[in-house]
Tab-separated table of C-alpha atoms in Angstrom:
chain	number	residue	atom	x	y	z
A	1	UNK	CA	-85.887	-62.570	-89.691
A	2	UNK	CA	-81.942	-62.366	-89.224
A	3	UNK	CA	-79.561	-59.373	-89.291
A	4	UNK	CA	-76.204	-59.314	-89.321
A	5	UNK	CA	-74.234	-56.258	-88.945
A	6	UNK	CA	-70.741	-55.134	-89.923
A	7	UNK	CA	-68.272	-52.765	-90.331
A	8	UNK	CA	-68.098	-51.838	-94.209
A	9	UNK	CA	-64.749	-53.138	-94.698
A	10	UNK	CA	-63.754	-56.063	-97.136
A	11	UNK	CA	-62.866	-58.002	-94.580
A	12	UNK	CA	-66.307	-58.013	-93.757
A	13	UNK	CA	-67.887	-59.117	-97.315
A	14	UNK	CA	-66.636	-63.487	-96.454
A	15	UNK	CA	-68.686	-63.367	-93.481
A	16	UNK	CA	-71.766	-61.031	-94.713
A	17	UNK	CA	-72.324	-63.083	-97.936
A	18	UNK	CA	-72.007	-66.347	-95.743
A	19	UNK	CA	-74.230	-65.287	-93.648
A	20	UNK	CA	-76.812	-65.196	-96.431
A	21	UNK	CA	-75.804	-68.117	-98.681
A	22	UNK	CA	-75.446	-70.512	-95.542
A	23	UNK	CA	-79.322	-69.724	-95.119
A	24	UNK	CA	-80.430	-70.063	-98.849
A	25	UNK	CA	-78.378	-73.583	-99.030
A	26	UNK	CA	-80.759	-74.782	-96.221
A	27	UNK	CA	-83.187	-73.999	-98.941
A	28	UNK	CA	-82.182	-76.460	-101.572
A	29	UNK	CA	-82.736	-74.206	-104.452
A	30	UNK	CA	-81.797	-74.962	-108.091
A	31	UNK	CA	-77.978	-74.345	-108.308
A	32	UNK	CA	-78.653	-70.866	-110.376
A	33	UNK	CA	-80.586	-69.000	-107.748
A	34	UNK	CA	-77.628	-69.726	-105.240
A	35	UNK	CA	-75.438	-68.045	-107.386
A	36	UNK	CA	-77.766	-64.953	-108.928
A	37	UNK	CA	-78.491	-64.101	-105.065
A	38	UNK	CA	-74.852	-64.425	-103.815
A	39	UNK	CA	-73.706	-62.273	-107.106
A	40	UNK	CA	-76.054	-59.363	-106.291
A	41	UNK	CA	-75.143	-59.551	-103.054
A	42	UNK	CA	-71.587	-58.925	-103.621
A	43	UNK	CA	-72.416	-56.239	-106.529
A	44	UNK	CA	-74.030	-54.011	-103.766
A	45	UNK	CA	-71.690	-55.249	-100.714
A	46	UNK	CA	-69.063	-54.042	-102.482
A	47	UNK	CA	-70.329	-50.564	-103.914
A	48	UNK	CA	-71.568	-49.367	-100.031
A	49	UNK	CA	-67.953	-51.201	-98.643
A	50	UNK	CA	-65.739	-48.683	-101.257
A	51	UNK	CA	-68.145	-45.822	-101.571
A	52	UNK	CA	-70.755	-45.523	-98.678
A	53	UNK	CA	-68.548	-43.934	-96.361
A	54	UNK	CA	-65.743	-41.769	-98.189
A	55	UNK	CA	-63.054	-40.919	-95.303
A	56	UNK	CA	-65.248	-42.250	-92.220
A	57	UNK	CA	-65.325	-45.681	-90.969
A	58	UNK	CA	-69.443	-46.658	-90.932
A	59	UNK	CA	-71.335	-49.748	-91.021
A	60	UNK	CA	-73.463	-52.323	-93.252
A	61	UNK	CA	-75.841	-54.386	-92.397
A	62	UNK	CA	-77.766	-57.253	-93.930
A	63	UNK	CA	-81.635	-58.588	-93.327
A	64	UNK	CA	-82.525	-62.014	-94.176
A	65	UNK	CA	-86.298	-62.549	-94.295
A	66	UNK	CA	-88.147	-65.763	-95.931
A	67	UNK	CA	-91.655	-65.299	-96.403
A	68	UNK	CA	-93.385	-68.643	-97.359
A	69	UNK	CA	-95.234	-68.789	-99.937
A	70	UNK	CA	-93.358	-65.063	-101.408
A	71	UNK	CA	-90.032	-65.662	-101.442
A	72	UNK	CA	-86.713	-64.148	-100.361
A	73	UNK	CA	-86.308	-61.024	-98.893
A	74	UNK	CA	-83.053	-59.164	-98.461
A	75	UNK	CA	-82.585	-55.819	-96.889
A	76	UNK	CA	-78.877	-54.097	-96.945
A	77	UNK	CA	-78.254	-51.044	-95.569
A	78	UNK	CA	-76.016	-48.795	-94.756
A	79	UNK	CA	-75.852	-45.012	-92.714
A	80	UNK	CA	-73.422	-43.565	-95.675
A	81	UNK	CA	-74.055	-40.461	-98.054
A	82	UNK	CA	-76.965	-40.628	-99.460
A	83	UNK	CA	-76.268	-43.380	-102.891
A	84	UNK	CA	-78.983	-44.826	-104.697
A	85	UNK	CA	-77.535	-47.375	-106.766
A	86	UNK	CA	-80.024	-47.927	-109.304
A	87	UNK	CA	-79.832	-44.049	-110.575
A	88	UNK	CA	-76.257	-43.854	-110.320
A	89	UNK	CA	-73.045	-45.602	-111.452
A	90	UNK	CA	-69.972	-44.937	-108.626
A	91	UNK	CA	-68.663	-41.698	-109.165
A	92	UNK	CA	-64.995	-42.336	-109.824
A	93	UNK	CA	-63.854	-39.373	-112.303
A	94	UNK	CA	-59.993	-40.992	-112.319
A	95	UNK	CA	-60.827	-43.737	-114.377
A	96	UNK	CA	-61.428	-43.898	-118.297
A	97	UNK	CA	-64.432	-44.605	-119.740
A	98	UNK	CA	-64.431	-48.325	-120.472
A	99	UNK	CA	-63.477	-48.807	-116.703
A	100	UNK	CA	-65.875	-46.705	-115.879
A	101	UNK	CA	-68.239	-48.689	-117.628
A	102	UNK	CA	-67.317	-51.753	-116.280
A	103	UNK	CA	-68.121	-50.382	-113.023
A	104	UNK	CA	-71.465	-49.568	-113.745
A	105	UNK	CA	-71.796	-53.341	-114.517
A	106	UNK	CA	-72.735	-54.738	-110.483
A	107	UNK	CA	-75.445	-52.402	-110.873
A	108	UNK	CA	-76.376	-54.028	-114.088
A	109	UNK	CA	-76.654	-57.329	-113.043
A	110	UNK	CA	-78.147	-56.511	-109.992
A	111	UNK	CA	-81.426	-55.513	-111.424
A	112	UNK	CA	-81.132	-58.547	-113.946
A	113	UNK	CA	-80.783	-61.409	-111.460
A	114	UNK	CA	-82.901	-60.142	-108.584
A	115	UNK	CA	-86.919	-59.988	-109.063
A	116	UNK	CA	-87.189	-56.996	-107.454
A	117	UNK	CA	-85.128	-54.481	-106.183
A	118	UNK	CA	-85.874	-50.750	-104.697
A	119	UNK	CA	-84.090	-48.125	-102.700
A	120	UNK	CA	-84.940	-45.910	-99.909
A	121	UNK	CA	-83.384	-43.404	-97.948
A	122	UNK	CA	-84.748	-42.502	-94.180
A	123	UNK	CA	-82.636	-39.554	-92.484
A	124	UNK	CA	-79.059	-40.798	-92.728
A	125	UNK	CA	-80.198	-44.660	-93.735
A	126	UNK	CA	-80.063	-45.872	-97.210
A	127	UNK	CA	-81.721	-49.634	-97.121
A	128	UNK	CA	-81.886	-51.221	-100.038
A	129	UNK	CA	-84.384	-54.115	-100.857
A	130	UNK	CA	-83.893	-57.258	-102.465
A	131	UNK	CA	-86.777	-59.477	-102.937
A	132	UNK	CA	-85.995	-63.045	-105.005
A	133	UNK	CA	-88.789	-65.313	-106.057
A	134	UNK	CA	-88.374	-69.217	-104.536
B	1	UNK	CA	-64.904	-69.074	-101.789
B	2	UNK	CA	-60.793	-69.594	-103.438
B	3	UNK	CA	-59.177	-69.284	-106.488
B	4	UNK	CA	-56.588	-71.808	-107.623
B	5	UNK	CA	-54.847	-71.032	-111.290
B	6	UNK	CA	-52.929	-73.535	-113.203
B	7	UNK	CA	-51.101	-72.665	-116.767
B	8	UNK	CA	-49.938	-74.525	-119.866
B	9	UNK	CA	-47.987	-73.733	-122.224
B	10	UNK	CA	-49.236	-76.104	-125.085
B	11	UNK	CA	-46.772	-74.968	-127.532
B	12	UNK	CA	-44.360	-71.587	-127.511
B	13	UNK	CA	-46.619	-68.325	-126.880
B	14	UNK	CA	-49.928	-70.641	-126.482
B	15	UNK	CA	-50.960	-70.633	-123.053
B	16	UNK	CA	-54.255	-72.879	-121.346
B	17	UNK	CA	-55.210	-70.877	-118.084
B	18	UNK	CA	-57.108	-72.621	-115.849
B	19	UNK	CA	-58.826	-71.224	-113.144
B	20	UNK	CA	-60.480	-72.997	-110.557
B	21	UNK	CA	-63.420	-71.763	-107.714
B	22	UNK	CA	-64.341	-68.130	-107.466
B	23	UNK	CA	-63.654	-65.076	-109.003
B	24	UNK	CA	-64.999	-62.379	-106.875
B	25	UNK	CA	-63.803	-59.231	-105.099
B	26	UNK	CA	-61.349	-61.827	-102.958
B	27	UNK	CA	-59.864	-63.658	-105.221
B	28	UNK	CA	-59.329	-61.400	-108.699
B	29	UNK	CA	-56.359	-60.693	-107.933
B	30	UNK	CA	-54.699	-63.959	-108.103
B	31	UNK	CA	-56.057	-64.349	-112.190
B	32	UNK	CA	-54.822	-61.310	-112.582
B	33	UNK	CA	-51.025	-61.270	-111.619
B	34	UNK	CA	-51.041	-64.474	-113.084
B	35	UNK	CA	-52.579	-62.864	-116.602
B	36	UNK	CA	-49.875	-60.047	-116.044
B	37	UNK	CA	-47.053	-62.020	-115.362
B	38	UNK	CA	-47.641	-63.990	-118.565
B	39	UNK	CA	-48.165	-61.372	-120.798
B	40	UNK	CA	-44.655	-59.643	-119.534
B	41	UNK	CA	-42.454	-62.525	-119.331
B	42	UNK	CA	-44.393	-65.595	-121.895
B	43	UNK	CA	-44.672	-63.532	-125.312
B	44	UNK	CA	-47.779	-64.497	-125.723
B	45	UNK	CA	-49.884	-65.391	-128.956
B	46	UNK	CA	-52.734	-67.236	-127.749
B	47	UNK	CA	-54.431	-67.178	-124.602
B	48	UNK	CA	-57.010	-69.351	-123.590
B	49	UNK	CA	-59.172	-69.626	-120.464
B	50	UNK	CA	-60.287	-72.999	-119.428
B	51	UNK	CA	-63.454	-71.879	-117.303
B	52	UNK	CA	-64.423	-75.268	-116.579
B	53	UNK	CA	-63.607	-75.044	-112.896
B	54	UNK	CA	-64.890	-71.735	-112.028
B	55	UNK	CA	-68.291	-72.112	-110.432
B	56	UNK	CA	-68.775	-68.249	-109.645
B	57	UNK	CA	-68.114	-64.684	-111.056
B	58	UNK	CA	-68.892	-61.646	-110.109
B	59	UNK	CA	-68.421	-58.304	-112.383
B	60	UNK	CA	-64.659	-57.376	-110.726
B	61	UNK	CA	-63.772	-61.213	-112.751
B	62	UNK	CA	-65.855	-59.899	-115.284
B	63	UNK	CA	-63.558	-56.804	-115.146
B	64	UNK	CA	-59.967	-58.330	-114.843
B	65	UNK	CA	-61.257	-60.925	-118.241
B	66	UNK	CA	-62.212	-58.031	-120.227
B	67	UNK	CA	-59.004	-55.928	-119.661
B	68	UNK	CA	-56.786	-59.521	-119.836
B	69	UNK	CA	-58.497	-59.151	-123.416
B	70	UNK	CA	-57.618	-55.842	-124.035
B	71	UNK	CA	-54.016	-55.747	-123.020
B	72	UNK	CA	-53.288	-59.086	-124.706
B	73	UNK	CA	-54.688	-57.476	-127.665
B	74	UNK	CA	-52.332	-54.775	-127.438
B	75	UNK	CA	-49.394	-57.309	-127.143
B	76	UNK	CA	-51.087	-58.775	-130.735
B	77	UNK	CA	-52.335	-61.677	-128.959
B	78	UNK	CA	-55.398	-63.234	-128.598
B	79	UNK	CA	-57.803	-64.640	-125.744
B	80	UNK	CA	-60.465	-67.043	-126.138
B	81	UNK	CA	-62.528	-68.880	-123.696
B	82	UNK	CA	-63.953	-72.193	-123.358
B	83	UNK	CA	-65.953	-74.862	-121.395
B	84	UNK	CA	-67.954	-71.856	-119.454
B	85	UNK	CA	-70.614	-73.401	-116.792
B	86	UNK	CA	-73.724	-72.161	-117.512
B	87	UNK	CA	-74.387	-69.638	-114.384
B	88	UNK	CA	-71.059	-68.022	-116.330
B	89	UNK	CA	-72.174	-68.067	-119.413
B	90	UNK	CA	-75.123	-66.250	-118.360
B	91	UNK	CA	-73.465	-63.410	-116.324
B	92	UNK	CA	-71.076	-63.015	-120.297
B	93	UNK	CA	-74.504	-63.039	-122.023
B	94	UNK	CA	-75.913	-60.227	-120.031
B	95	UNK	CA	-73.731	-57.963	-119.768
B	96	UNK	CA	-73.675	-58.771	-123.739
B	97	UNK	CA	-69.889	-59.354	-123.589
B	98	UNK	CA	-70.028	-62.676	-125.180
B	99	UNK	CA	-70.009	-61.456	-129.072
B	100	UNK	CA	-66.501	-59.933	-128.638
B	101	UNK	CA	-65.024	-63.401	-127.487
B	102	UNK	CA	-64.232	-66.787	-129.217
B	103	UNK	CA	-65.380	-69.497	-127.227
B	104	UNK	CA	-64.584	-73.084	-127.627
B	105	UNK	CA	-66.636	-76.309	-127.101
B	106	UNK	CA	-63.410	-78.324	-126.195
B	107	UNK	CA	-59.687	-78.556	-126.753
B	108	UNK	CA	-59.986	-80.334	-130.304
B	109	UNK	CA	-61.786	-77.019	-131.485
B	110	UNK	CA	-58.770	-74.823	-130.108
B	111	UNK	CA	-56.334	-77.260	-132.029
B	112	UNK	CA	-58.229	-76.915	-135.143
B	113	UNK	CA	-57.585	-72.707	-134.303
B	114	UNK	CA	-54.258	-73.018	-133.706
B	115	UNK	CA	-53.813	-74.783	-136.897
B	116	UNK	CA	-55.675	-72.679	-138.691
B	117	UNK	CA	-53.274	-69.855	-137.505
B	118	UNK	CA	-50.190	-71.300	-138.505
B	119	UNK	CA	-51.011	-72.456	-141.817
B	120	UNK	CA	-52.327	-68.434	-142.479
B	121	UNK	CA	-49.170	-67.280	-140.895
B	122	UNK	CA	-47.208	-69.872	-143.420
B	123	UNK	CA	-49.378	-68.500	-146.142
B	124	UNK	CA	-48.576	-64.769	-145.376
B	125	UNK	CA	-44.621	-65.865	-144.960
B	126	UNK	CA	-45.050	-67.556	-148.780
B	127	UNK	CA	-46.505	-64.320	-149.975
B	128	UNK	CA	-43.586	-61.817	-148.801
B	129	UNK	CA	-41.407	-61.128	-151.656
B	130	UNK	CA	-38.186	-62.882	-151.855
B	131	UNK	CA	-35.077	-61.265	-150.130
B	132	UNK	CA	-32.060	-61.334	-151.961
């Protein structure tokens, strides 16, 4: 099991979905299940990095976990407002609907490409788990 | 991961974009000046995407291909895709955004469009009535 922990910051989403895919490479899994788990990945990366934290600088972090004989497991989480992504779409009122809608769509694929995915929230933590069958 | 765009113009107003490596929350933005700048300055007609170098997309590429669509489309221009790898096919086919695009097999079906075109546009140009 491997963590890696970051400010929420674009900067940081290079180095946080490296530090995943640089693991699952070592791996040598069929071409599509690179890409499916890096996608998903940056879907949710990117929804705590531009709405976790509103004003306030915070962090995100990211747990790597191979079970053999399960799979992949990936925990993200993040110490932001309370955001369960599979319930909600980001709540940005400025833009029109078909943006809007378009936003909505990381979530989307999120639950198509990963095998499993749920959401928690412990005190001020929301972790949310990834689980992708090898 | 990096984005590298290249651009034809095949004949006047039809363009072959052709991006190569990632679109993701990095690298969008490069596609998309480069959509923007053509649409202001290259009086468009015909756009077409040559995804056969882009390995990855995430839903901001997603994003910045739909709305290319959509302001070309304003400017009375169109924008088809072709040669899409598989893992991108499959991120158009779920979000179910592949019915409202014409997608090529290769560049012999885009000539046989563009043909097509002119010869309706000749057509239409035969049927006007005759100014005096």
């Amino acid at each position: 099991m491997e963590i890696m922990r970051l400010p929420a910051r674009l900067e940081s989403l290079e180095p946080l979905l490296s530090f995943v895919i640089e693991r699952v490479e070592h791996l040598e899994l069929p071409r599509m299940l690179t890409f499916d788990i890096r996608l998903v990945m940056e879907e949710i990366l990117t929804n705590i990095i531009h709405y976790a934290y509103s004003d306030r600088e915070g962090d995100v972090e990211v747990e790597y976990k191979l079970k053999s004989g399960s799979g992949l497991h990936l925990q993200i989480r993040d110490w932001g407002r309370p955001f369960n992504p599979l319930e909600h779409e980001p709540p940005d009122l400025t833009v029109d609907l078909e943006d809007r809608e378009i936003g909505g769509l990381g979530i989307y694929l999120t639950r198509q490409f990963a095998d499993d995915v749920r959401y928690r929230r412990n005190g001020h933590e929301n972790t949310l788990e990834l689980f992708f069958r090898l | 991961m990096a984005l590298t765009v290249t651009t034809i113009e095949k004949q006047s107003g039809i363009f072959i974009v052709s991006p190569f490596g990632s679109l993701d929350s990095n690298t969008y933005d490069i596609l998309e000046d480069k959509i923007n700048y053509l649409i202001s300055e290259g009086a468009p007609k015909v756009m077409m995407l040559d995804m056969g170098g882009m390995h990855y997309i995430s839903s901001i590429g997603v994003r910045v291909i739909l709305k290319a669509k959509k302001d070309l489309s304003r400017h009375g221009a169109t924008l088809v895709m072709m040669n899409l790898q598989p893992q991108i096919k499959k991120v158009f086919e779920i979000i179910n955004a592949l019915p409202s695009f014409r997608i090529f097999t290769d560049i012999q079906e885009l000539d046989n469009y563009l043909t097509e075109i002119q010869r309706r546009t000749i057509e239409q140009e035969q049927d006007k009535p005759f100014r005096s």
